[in-house]
Short mmCIF file of C-alpha atoms and ligand atoms in Angstrom, two decimals:
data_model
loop_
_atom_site.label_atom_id
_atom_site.label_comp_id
_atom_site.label_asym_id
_atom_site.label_seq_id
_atom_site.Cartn_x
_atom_site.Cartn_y
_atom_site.Cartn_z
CA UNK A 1 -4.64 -10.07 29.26
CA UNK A 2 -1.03 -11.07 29.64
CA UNK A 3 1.20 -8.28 28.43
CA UNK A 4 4.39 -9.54 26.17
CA UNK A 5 7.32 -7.33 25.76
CA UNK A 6 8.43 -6.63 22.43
CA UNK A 7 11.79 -8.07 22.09
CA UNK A 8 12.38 -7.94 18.59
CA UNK A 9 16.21 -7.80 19.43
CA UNK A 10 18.14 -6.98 15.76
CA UNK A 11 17.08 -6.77 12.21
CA UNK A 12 17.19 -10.73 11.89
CA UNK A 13 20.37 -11.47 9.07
CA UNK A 14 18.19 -12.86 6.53
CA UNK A 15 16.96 -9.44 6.06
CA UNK A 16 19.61 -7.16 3.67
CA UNK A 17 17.27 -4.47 2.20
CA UNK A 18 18.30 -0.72 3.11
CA UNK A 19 15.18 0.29 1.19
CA UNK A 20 11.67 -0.43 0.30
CA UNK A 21 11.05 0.26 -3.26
CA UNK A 22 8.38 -2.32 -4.63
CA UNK A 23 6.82 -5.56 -4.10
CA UNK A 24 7.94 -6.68 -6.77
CA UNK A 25 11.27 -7.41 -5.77
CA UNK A 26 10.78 -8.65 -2.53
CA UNK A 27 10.67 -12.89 -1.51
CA UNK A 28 7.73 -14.14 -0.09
CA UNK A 29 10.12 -15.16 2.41
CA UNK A 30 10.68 -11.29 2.85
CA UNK A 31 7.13 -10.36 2.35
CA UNK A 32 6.35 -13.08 5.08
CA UNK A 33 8.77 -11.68 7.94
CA UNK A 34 7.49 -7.83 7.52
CA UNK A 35 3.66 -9.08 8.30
CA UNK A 36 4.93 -11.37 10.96
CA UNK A 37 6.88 -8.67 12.84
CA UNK A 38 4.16 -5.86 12.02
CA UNK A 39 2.00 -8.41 14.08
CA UNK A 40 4.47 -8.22 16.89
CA UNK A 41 4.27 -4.15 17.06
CA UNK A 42 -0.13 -4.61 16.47
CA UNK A 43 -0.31 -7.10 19.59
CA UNK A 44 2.25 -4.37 21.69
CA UNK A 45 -0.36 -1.50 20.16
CA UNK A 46 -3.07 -3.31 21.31
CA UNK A 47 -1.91 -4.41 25.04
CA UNK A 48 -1.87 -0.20 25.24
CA UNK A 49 2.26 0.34 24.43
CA UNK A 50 2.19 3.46 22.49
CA UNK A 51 6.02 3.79 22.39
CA UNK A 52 8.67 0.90 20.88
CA UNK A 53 11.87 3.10 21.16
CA UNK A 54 13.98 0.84 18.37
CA UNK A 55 14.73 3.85 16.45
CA UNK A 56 15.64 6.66 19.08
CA UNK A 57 17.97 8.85 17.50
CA UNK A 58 17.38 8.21 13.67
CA UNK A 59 15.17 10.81 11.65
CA UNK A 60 12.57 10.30 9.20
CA UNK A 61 11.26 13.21 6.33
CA UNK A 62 8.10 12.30 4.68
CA UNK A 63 8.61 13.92 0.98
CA UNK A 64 5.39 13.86 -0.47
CA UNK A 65 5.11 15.34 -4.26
CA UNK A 66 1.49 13.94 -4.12
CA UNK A 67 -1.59 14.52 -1.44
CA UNK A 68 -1.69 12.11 1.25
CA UNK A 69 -4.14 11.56 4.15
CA UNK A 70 -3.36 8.02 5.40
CA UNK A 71 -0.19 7.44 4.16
CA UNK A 72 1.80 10.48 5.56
CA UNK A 73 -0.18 10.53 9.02
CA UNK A 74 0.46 6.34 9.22
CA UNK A 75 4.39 6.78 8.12
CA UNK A 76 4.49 9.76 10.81
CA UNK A 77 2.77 8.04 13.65
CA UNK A 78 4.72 4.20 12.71
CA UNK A 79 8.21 6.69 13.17
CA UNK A 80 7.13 8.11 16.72
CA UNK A 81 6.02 5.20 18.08
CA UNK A 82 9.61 3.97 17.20
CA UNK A 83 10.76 6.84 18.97
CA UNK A 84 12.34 8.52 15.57
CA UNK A 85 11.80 12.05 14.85
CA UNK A 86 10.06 12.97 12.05
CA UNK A 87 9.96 15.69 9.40
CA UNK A 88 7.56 16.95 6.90
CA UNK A 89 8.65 18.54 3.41
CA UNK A 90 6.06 20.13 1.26
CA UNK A 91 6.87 20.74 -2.58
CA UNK A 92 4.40 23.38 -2.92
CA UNK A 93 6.43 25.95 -0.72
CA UNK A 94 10.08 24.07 -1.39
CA UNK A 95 12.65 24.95 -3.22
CA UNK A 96 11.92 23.36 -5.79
CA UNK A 97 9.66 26.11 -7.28
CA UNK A 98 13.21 28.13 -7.56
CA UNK A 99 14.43 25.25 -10.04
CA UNK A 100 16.17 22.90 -7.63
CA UNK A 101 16.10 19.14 -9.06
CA UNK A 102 14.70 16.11 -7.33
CA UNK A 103 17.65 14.35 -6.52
CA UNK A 104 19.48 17.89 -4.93
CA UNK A 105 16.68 18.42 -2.78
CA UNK A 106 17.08 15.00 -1.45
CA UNK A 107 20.77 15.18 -1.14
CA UNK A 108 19.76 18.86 1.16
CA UNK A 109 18.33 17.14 3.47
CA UNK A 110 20.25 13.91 3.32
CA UNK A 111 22.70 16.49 4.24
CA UNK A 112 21.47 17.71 7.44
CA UNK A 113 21.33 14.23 8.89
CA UNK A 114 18.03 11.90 7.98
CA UNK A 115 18.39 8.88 8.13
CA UNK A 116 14.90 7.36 6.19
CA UNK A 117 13.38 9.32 3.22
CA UNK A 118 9.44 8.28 2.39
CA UNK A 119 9.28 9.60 -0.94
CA UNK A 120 5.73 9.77 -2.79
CA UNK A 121 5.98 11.13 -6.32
CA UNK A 122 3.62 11.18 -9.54
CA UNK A 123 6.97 9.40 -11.59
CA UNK A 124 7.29 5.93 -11.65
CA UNK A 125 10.97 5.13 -10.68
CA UNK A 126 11.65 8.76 -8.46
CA UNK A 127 12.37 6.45 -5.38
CA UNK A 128 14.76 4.20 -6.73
CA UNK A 129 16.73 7.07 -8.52
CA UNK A 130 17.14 8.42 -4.65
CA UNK A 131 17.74 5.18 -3.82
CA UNK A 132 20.21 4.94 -5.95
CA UNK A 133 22.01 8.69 -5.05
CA UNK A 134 21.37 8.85 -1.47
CA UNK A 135 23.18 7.26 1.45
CA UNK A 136 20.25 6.64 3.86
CA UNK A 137 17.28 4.42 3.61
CA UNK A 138 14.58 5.35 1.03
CA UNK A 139 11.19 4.00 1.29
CA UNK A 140 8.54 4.04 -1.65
CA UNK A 141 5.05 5.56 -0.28
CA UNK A 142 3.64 5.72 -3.92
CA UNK A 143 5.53 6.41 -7.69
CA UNK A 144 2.56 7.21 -9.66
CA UNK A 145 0.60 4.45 -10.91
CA UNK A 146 3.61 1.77 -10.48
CA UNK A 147 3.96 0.73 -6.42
CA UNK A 148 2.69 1.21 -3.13
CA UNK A 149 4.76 -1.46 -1.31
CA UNK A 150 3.47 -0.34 2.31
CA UNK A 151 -0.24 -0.34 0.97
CA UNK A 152 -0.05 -3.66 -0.62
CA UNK A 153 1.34 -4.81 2.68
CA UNK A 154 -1.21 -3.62 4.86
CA UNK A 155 -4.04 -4.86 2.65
CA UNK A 156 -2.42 -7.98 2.90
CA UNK A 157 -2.11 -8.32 6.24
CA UNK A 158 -5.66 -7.89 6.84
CA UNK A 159 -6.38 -10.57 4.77
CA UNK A 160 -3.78 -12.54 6.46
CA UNK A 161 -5.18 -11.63 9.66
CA UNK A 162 -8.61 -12.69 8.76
CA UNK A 163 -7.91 -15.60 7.04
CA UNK A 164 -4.74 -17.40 8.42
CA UNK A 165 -3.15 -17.34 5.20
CA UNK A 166 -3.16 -16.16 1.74
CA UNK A 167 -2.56 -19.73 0.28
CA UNK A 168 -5.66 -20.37 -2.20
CA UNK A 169 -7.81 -17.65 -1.55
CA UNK A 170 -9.31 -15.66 -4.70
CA UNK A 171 -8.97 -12.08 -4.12
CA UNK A 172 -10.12 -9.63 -6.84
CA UNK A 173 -9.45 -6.41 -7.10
CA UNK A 174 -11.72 -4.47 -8.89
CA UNK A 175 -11.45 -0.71 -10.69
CA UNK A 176 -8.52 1.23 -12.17
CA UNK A 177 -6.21 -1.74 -12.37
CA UNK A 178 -4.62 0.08 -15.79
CA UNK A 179 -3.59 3.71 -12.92
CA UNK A 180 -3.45 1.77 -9.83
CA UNK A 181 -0.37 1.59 -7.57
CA UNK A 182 -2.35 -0.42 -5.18
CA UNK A 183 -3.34 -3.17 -7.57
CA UNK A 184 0.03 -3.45 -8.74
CA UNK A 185 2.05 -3.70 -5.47
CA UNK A 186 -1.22 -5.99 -4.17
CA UNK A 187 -0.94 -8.29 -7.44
CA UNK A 188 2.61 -9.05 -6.66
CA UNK A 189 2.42 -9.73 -2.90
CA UNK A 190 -0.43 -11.52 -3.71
CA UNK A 191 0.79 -14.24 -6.05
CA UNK A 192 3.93 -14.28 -3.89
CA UNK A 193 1.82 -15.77 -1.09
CA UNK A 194 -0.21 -17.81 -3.21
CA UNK A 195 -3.36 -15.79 -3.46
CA UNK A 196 -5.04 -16.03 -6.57
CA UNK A 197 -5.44 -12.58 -8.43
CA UNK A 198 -8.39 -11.45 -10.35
CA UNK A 199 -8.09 -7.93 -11.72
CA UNK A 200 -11.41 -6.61 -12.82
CA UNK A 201 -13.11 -3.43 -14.53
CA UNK A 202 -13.78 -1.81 -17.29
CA UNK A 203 -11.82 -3.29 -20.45
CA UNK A 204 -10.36 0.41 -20.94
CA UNK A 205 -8.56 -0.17 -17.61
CA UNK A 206 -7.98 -3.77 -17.24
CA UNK A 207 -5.40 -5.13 -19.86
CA UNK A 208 -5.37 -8.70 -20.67
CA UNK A 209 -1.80 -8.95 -20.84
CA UNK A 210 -2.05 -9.87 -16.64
CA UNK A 211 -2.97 -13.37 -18.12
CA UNK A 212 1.05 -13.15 -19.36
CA UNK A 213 2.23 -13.62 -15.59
CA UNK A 214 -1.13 -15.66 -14.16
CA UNK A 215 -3.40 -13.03 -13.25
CA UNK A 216 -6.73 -14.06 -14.28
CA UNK A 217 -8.73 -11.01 -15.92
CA UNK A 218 -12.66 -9.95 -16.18
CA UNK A 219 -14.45 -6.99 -17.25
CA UNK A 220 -17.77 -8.64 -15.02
CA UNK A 221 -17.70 -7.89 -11.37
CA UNK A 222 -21.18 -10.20 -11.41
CA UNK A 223 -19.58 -12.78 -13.13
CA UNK A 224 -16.53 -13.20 -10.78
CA UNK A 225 -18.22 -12.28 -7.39
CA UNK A 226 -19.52 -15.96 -6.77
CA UNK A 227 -16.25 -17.16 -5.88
CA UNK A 228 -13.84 -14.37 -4.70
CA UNK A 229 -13.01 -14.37 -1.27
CA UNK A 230 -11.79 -10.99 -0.75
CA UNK A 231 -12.55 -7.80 -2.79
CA UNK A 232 -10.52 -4.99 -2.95
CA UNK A 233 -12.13 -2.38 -4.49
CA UNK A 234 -10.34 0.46 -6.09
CA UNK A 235 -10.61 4.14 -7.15
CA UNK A 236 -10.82 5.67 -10.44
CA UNK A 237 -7.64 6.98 -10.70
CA UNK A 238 -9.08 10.75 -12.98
CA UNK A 239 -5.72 12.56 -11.75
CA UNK A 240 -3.63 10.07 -13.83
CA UNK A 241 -6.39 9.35 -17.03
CA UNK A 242 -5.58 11.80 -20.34
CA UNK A 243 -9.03 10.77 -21.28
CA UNK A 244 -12.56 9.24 -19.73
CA UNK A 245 -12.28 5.50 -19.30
CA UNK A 246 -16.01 5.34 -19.77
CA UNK A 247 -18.92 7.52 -20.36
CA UNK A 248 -20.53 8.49 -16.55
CA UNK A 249 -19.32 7.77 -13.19
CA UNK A 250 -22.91 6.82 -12.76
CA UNK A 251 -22.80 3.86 -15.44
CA UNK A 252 -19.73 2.58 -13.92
CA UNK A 253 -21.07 2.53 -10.40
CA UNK A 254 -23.75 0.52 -11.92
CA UNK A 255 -22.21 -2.31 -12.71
CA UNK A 256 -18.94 -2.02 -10.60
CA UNK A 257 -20.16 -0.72 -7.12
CA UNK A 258 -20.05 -3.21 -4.47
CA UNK A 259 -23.81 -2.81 -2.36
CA UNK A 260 -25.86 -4.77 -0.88
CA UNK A 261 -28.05 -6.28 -4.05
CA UNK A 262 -24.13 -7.54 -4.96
CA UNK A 263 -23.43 -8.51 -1.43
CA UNK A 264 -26.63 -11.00 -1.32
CA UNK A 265 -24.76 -13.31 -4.01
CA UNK A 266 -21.39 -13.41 -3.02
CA UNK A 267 -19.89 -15.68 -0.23
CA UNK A 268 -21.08 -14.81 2.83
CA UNK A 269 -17.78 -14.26 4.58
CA UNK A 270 -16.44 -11.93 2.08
CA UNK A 271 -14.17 -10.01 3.14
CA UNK A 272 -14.20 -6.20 2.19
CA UNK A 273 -11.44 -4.01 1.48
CA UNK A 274 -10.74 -0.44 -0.13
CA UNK A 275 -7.36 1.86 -0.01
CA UNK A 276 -9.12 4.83 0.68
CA UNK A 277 -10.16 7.51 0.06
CA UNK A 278 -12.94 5.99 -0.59
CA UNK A 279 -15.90 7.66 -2.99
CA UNK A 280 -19.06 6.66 -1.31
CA UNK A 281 -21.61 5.30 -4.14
CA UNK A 282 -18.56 5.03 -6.84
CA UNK A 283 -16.64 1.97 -6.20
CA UNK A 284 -18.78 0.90 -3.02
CA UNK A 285 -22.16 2.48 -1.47
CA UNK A 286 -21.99 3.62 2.57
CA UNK A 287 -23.88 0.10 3.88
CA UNK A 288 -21.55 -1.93 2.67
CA UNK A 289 -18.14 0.08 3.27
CA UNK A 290 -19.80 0.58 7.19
CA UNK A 291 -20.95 -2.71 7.45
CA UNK A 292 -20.36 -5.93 8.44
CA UNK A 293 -17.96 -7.64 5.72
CA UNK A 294 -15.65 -4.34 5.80
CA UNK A 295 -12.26 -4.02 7.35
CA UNK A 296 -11.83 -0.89 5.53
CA UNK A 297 -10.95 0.63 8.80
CA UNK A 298 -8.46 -2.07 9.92
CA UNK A 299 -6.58 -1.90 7.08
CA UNK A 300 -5.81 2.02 8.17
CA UNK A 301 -4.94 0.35 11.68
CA UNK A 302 -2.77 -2.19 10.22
CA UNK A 303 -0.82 0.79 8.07
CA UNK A 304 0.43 2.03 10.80
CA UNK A 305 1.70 -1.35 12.20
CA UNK A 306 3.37 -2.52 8.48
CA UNK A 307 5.02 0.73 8.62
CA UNK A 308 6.94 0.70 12.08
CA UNK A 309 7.68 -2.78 10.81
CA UNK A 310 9.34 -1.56 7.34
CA UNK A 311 10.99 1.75 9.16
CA UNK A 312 12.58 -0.82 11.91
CA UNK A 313 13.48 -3.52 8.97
CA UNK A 314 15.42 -0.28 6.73
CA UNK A 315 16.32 1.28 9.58
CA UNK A 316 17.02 -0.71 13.06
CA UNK A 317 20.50 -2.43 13.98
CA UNK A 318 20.98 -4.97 11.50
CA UNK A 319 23.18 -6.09 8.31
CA UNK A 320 22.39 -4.11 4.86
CA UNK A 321 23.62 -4.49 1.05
CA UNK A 322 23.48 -2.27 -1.21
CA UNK A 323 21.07 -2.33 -4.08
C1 NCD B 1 -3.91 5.12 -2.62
C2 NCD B 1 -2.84 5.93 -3.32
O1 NCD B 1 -2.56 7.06 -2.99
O2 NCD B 1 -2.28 5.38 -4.24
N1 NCD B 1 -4.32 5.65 -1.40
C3 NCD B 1 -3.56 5.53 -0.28
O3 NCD B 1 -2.35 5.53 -0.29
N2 NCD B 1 -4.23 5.36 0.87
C4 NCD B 1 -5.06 4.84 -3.50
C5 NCD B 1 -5.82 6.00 -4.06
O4 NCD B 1 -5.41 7.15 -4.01
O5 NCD B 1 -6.88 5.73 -4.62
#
């Protein structure tokens, strides 16, 4: 295989952003050049270059208010590979417990020289309020149920990757749309790149006020399944609920879990995805999340990728504005 040197040169001029706070905000034009360049650092990954040093020198601190597997390790590994040093803060044994605030905990170790902050908090908002008081970059790994910007990326680069293109597929994503931050940042990134959305579920979490801004609705997954293309299927979100969406876990793997019976009438190229963690038998049952149709696994691959790609956008050489 011919090896190809990553020469990304500067943070091209048509991107401004010093942070990453949502989807939502973000062009498709935008959207568009973070998968094309995390595709740049995949093919270097794959032709065996573990180390891109674009951001020797800078610092990132992953603060995490919330438990992370994927998303810490990926925004840890994406930052080494860069060449950046990274460091971890844990609330439980902080300062914080002494009374400190959010924002002067942030400005501590602003203070001592980091240059990107990967905030994850249980309040929507908490990353654009240290946005909004810091100097350095701050990058949204999850504000309770409102965005995951990185997530939504990576799921949609595996589409993107498997498909070609977004442009009129039907992807549904299907569980705890009403808690999810991944259905949220996914819907938006989705319709950007002209994806149709489904959001399906139980009707005590799937409003039908997404029909407001085009996103069509369901409470059947057996009704839908015929003609989506790719299935993202989330978890039931019981940290965030104040009371049971519906009666058993059992009855709502029933007629919500994706397995094989399911599998045997939808299109036979469907395309399988899941944030993780995933609950084996819940939202999908082990044959199908280890089989064929899944890229449950790529997506984790592809984190890691979207997120040297957002560190270097935020980060690298380049021209920034203010938000
Ligand atoms: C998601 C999250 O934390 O919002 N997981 C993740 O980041 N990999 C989804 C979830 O927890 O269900």
């Amino acid at each position: 295989m011919a090896t190809e040197t990553v020469d990304l040169g500067t943070v091209p001029d048509s991107w401004t952003r010093r942070h990453l706070l949502g989807l939502e905000e973000l062009s498709a034009a935008e959207i568009t050049l973070i998968l094309d360049k995390a595709m740049v650092f995949k093919r270097a990954i794959v032709q065996g270059q573990r180390k891109i040093p674009l951001l020797t020198g800078k610092t990132c601190v992953n603060l995490f208010f919330e438990n992370s597997t994927r998303t810490r390790t990926s925004f840890s590994l994406a930052a080494r590979r860069l060449g950046a040093d990274t460091v971890d803060f844990s609330s439980s044994t902080s300062s914080l417990s002494k009374g400190e605030t959010f924002i002067d905990t942030a400005k501590n170790l602003e203070a001592m020289g980091v240059d990107v902050v990967i905030v994850r908090h249980r309040t929507p908002g908490s990353p654009r309020l240290l946005a909004e008081n810091l100097q350095c970059s701050v990058i949204n790994a999850g504000d309770g149920p409102h965005e995951h910007p990185t997530q939504g990326l990576l799921d949609i680069m595996t589409v993107r990757e498997r498909r070609g293109s977004l442009e009129g597929l039907t992807v549904a994503l299907v569980g705890d749309i009403a808690h999810s931050r991944t259905a949220r940042s996914n819907i938006w990134g989705l319709k950007k790149l002209g994806a149709h959305v489904i959001v399906c579920g139980p009707s005590t979490l799937v409003s039908p006020r997404w029909a407001e801004i085009g996103v069509e609705y369901s409470y059947s997954l057996d009704d839908i399944l015929p003609r989506v293309d790719v299935l993202n299927l989330l978890r039931i979100q019981f940290e965030r609920q104040y009371t049971r969406p519906f009666p058993s876990v059992r009855e709502y793997a029933h007629l919500y879990a994706m397995d094989h019976h399911r599998l045997a009438r939808a299109k036979s190229d469907i395309l399988i995805l899941a944030p993780g963690p995933i609950n084996r038998g819940v939202e999908v049952t082990p044959d199908v999340a280890d089989g064929p149709q899944s890229a449950i696994l790529e997506q984790v691959t592809n984190g890691v990728c979207v997120r040297m790609a957002v560190l270097w956008l935020v980060a690298g050489d380049g021209p920034r504005v203010d938000i």
